Tab-separated table of C-alpha atoms in Angstrom:
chain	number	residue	atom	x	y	z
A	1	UNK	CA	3.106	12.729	-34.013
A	2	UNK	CA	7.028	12.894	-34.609
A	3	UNK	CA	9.377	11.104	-32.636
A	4	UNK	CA	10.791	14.487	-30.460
A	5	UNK	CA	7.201	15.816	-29.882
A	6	UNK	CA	6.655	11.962	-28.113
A	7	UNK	CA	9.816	12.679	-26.378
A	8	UNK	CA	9.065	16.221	-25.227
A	9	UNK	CA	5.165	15.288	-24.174
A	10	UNK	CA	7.015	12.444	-22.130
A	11	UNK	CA	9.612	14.383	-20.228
A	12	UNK	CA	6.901	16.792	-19.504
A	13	UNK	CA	4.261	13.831	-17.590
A	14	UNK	CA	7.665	12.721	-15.876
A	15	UNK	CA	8.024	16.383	-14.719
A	16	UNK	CA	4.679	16.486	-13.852
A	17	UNK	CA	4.442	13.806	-11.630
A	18	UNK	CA	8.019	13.894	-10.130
A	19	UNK	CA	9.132	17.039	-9.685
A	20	UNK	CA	7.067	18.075	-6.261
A	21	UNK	CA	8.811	14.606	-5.036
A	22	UNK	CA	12.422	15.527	-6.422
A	23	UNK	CA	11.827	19.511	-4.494
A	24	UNK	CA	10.795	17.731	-1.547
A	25	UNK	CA	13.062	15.901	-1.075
A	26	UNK	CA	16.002	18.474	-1.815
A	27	UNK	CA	14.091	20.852	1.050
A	28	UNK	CA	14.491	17.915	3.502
A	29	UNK	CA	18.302	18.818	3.650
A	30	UNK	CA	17.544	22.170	3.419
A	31	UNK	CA	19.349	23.964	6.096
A	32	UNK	CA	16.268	26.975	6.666
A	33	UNK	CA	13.276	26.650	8.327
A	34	UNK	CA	11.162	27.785	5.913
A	35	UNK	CA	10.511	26.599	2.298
A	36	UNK	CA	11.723	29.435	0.349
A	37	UNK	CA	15.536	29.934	-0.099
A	38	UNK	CA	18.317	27.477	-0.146
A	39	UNK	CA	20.634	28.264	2.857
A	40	UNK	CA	22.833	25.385	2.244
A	41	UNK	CA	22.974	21.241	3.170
A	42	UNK	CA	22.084	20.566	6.905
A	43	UNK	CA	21.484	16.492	8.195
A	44	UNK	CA	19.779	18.243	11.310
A	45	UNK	CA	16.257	17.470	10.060
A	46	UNK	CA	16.729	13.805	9.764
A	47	UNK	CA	18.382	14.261	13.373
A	48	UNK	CA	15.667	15.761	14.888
A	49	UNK	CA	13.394	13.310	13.085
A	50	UNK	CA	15.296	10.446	14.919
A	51	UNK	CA	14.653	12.275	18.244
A	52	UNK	CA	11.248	12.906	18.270
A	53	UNK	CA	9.530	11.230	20.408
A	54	UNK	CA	5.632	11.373	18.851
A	55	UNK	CA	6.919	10.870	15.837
A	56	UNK	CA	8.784	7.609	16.489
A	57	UNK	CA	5.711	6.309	18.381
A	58	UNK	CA	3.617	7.134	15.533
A	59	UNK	CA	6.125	5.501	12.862
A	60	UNK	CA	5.856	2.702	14.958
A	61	UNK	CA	1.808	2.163	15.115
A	62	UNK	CA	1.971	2.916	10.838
A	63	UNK	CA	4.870	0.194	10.601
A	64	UNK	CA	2.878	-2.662	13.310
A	65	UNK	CA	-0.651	-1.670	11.557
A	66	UNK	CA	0.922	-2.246	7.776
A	67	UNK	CA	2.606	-5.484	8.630
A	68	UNK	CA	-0.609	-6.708	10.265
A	69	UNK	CA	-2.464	-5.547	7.526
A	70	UNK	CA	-0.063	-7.051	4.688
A	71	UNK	CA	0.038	-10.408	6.541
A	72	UNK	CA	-3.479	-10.753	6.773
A	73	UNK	CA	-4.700	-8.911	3.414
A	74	UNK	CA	-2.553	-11.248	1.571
A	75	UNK	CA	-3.820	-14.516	3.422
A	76	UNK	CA	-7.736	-13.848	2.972
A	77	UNK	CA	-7.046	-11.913	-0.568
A	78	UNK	CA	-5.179	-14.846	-1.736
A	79	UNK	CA	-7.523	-17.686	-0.851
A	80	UNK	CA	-10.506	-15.608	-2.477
A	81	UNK	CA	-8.794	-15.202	-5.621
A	82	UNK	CA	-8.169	-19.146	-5.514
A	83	UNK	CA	-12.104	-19.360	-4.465
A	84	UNK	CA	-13.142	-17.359	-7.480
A	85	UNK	CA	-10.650	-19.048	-9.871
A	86	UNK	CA	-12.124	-22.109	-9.055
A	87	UNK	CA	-15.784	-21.298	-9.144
A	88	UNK	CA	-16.976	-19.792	-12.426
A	89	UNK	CA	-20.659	-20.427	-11.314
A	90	UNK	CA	-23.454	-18.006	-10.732
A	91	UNK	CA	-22.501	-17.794	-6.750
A	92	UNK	CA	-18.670	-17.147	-7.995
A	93	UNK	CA	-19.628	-14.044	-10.147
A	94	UNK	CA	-21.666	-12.388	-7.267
A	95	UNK	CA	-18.830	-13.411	-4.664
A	96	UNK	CA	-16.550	-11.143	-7.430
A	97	UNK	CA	-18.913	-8.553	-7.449
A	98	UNK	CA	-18.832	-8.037	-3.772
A	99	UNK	CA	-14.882	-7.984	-3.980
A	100	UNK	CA	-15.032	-4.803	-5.797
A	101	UNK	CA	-17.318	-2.981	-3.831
A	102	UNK	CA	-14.339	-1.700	-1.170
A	103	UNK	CA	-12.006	-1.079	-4.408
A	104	UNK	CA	-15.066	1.433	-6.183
A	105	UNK	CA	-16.989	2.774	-2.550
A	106	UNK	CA	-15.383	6.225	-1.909
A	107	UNK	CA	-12.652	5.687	1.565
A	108	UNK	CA	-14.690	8.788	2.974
A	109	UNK	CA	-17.881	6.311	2.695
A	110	UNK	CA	-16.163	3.325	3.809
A	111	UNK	CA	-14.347	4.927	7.058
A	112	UNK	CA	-17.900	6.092	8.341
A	113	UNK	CA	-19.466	2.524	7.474
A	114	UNK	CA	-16.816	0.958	9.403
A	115	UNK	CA	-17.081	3.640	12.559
A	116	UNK	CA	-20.704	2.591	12.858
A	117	UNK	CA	-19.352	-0.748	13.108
A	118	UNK	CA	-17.650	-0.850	15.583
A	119	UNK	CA	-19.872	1.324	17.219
A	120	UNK	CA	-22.547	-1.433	17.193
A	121	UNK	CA	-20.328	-4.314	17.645
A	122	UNK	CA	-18.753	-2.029	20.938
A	123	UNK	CA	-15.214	-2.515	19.086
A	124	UNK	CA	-12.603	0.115	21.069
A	125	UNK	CA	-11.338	2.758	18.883
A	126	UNK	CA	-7.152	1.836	18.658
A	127	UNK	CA	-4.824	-0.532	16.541
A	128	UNK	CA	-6.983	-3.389	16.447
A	129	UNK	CA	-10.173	-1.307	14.750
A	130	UNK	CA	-7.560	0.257	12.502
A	131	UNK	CA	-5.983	-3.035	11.715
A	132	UNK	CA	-9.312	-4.400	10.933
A	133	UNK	CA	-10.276	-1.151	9.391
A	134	UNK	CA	-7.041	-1.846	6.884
A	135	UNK	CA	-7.438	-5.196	6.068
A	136	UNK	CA	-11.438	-4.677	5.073
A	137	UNK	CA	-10.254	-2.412	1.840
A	138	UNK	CA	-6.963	-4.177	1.378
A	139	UNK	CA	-7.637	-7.416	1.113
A	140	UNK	CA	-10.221	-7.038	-1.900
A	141	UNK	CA	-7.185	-5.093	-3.638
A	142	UNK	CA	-4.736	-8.038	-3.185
A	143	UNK	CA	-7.368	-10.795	-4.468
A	144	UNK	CA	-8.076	-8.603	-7.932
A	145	UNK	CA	-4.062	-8.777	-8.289
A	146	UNK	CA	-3.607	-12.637	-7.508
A	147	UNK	CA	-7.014	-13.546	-9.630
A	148	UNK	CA	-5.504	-12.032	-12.575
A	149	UNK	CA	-1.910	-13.783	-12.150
A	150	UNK	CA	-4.317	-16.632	-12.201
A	151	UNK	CA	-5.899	-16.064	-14.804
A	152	UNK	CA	-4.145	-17.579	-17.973
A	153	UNK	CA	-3.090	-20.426	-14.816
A	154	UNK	CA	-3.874	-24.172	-16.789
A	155	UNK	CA	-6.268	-26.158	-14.168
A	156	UNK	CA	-4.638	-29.051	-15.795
A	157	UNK	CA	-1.608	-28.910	-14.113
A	158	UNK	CA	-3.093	-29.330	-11.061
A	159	UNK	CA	-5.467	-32.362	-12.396
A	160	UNK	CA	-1.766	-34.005	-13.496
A	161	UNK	CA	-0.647	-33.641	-9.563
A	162	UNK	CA	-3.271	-34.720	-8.427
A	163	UNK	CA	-3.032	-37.795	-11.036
A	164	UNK	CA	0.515	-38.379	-9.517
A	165	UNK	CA	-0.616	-39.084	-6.188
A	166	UNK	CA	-0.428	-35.667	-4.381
A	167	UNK	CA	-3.390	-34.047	-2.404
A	168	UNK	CA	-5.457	-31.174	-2.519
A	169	UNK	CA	-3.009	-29.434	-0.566
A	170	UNK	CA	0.151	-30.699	-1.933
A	171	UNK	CA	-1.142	-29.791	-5.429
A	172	UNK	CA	-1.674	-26.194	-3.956
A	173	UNK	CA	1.291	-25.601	-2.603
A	174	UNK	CA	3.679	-26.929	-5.262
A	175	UNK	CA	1.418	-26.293	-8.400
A	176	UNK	CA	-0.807	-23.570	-7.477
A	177	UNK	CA	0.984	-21.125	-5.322
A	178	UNK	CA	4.157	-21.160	-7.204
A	179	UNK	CA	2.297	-19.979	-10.157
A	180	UNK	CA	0.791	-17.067	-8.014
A	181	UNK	CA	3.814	-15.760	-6.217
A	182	UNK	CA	4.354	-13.142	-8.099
A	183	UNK	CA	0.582	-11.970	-7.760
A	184	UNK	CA	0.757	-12.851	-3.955
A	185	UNK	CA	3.720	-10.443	-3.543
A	186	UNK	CA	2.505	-7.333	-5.795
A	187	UNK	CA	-0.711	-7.929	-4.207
A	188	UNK	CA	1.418	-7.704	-0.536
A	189	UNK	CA	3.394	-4.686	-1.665
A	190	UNK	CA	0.598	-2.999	-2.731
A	191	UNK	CA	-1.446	-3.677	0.709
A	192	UNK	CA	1.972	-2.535	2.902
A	193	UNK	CA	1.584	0.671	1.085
A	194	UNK	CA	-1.878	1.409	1.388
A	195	UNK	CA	-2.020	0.530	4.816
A	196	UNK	CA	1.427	2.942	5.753
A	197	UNK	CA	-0.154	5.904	3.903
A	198	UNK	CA	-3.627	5.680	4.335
A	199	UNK	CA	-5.276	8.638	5.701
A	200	UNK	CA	-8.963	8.553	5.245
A	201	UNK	CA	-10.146	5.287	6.839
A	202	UNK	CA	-7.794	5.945	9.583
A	203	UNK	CA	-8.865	9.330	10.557
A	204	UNK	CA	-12.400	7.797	10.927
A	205	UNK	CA	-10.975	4.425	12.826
A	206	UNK	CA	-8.264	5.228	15.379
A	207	UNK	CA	-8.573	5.982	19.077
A	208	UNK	CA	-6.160	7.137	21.597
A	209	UNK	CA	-2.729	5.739	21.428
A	210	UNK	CA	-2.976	4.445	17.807
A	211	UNK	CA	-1.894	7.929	15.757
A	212	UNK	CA	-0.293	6.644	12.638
A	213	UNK	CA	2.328	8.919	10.722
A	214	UNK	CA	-0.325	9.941	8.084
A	215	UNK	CA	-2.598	11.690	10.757
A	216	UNK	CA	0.627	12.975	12.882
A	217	UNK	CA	1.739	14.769	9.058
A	218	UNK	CA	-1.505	15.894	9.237
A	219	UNK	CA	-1.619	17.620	12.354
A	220	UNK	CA	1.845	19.226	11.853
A	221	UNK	CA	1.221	20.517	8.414
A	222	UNK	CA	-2.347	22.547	10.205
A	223	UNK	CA	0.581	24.530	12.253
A	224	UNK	CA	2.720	25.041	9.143
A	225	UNK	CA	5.019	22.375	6.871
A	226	UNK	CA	8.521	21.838	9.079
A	227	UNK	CA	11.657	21.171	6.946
A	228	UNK	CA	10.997	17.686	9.836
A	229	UNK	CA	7.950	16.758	7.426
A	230	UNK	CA	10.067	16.977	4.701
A	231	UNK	CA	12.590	14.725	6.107
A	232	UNK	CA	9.568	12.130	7.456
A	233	UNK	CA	8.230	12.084	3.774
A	234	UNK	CA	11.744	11.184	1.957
A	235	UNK	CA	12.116	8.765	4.634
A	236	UNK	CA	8.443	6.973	3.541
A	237	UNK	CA	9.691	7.611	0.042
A	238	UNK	CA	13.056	5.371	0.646
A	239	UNK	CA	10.907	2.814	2.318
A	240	UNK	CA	8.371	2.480	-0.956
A	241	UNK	CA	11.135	2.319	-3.632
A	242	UNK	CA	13.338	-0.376	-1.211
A	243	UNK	CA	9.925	-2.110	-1.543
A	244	UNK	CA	9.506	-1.712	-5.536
A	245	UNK	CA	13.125	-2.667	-5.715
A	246	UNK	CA	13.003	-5.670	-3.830
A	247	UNK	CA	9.309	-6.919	-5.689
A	248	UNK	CA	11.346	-6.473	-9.064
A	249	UNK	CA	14.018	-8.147	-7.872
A	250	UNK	CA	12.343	-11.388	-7.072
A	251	UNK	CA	10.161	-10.917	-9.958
A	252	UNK	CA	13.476	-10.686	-11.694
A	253	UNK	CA	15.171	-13.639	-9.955
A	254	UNK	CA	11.654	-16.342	-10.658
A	255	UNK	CA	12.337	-14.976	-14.300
């Protein structure tokens, strides 16, 4: 394959996959209602965006269910990366295999598994069962990411700490964890986004007073897409790149 048909095929998978984004977000300050013509620049949907009530209440379940969720994905995903690391016996293979069952079980099947939970278990349907709901398929995801930062990791660093005089913990927190930042923080990333956009589990999982932007999108786009949707999507947008930015940065910074 010559060098400009590489170049063409690649411009083309770029176009592909970022060119609904790119019209998107040019619509958002799209000064019609409807989706069609350009009638020229207009700020009045990010306006309205800022003054809508259920929308604002909704951002704000999305933002306090993905920090909750990134907090506590990352604590429990982290220490069963360090558990499986560690434990290269028979009981630490099956404990793997069980990670990867929330990754590979379809969301459809794993939002009605966790309904009937907390159906039996006479869990309210709201923020906490969607926060739980969250952190049962995102923590497996940040563990997978922080076991393979781990994985070229020499034990015998840790051995030489602990040779020095420092404990179990000490050696964890200055050998260990160091090592496994950047894991830790891809892994967290990757949770905060799942959890801000997920749609699926949610829809199965959330109660009265706990609508999170991905079902209110939902519910707007069934009555027709608003040039308001447009704006709340290039808003979500910003929010994931500041994130990818800021992860490359530090990545960067360790460097």
């Amino acid at each position: 394959m010559s060098r400009r048909c590489l170049w063409i095929y690649v411009v083309l998978g770029y176009l592909f996959l970022y060119l609904p984004i790119a019209v998107l977000v040019v619509f958002s300050f799209n000064a019609s209602r409807l989706n069609v013509n350009w009638e020229g620049f207009t700020l009045a949907w990010y306006a309205k965006l800022l003054t809508n009530a259920s929308i604002l209440a909704a951002a704000k379940n999305s933002l306090l269910i993905a920090a909750v969720t990134t907090v506590l994905s990352t604590v429990l995903g982290t220490g069963l990366a360090l558990g499986m690391h560690r434990n290269s016996t028979a009981l630490g293979r099956i404990t793997e295999l069980f990670v990867y069952v929330p990754v590979i079980v379809p969301e459809t099947v794993m939002g009605i598994s966790l309904l009937a939970f907390f159906v039996l278990t006479n869990i309210q349907l709201g923020v906490t069962s969607v926060i739980i709901s969250h952190v049962a398929f995102c923590a497996p995801f940040v563990a997978l990411i922080v076991q393979a930062r781990l994985e070229g990791f020499d034990d015998s660093l840790v051995e030489a700490a602990l040779d020095l005089g420092a404990t179990e913990w000490q050696a964890l927190f200055i050998v260990t964890l160091p090592v496994a930042a950047p894991g830790i923080v891809a892994g967290g990333l990757l949770a905060f986004t799942m959890s801000l956009d997920d749609f699926i589990v949610t829809f199965f999982t959330a109660g009265p007073g706990s609508t999170t932007l991905p079902l209110y999108i939902f519910s707007m786009v069934k009555f027709g897409v608003s040039p308001e949707i447009n704006a709340l999507c290039t808003v979500l947008l910003v929010i994931s790149a500041a994130a990818i930015v800021a992860y490359d940065k530090l990545v960067r910074i360790r460097d």
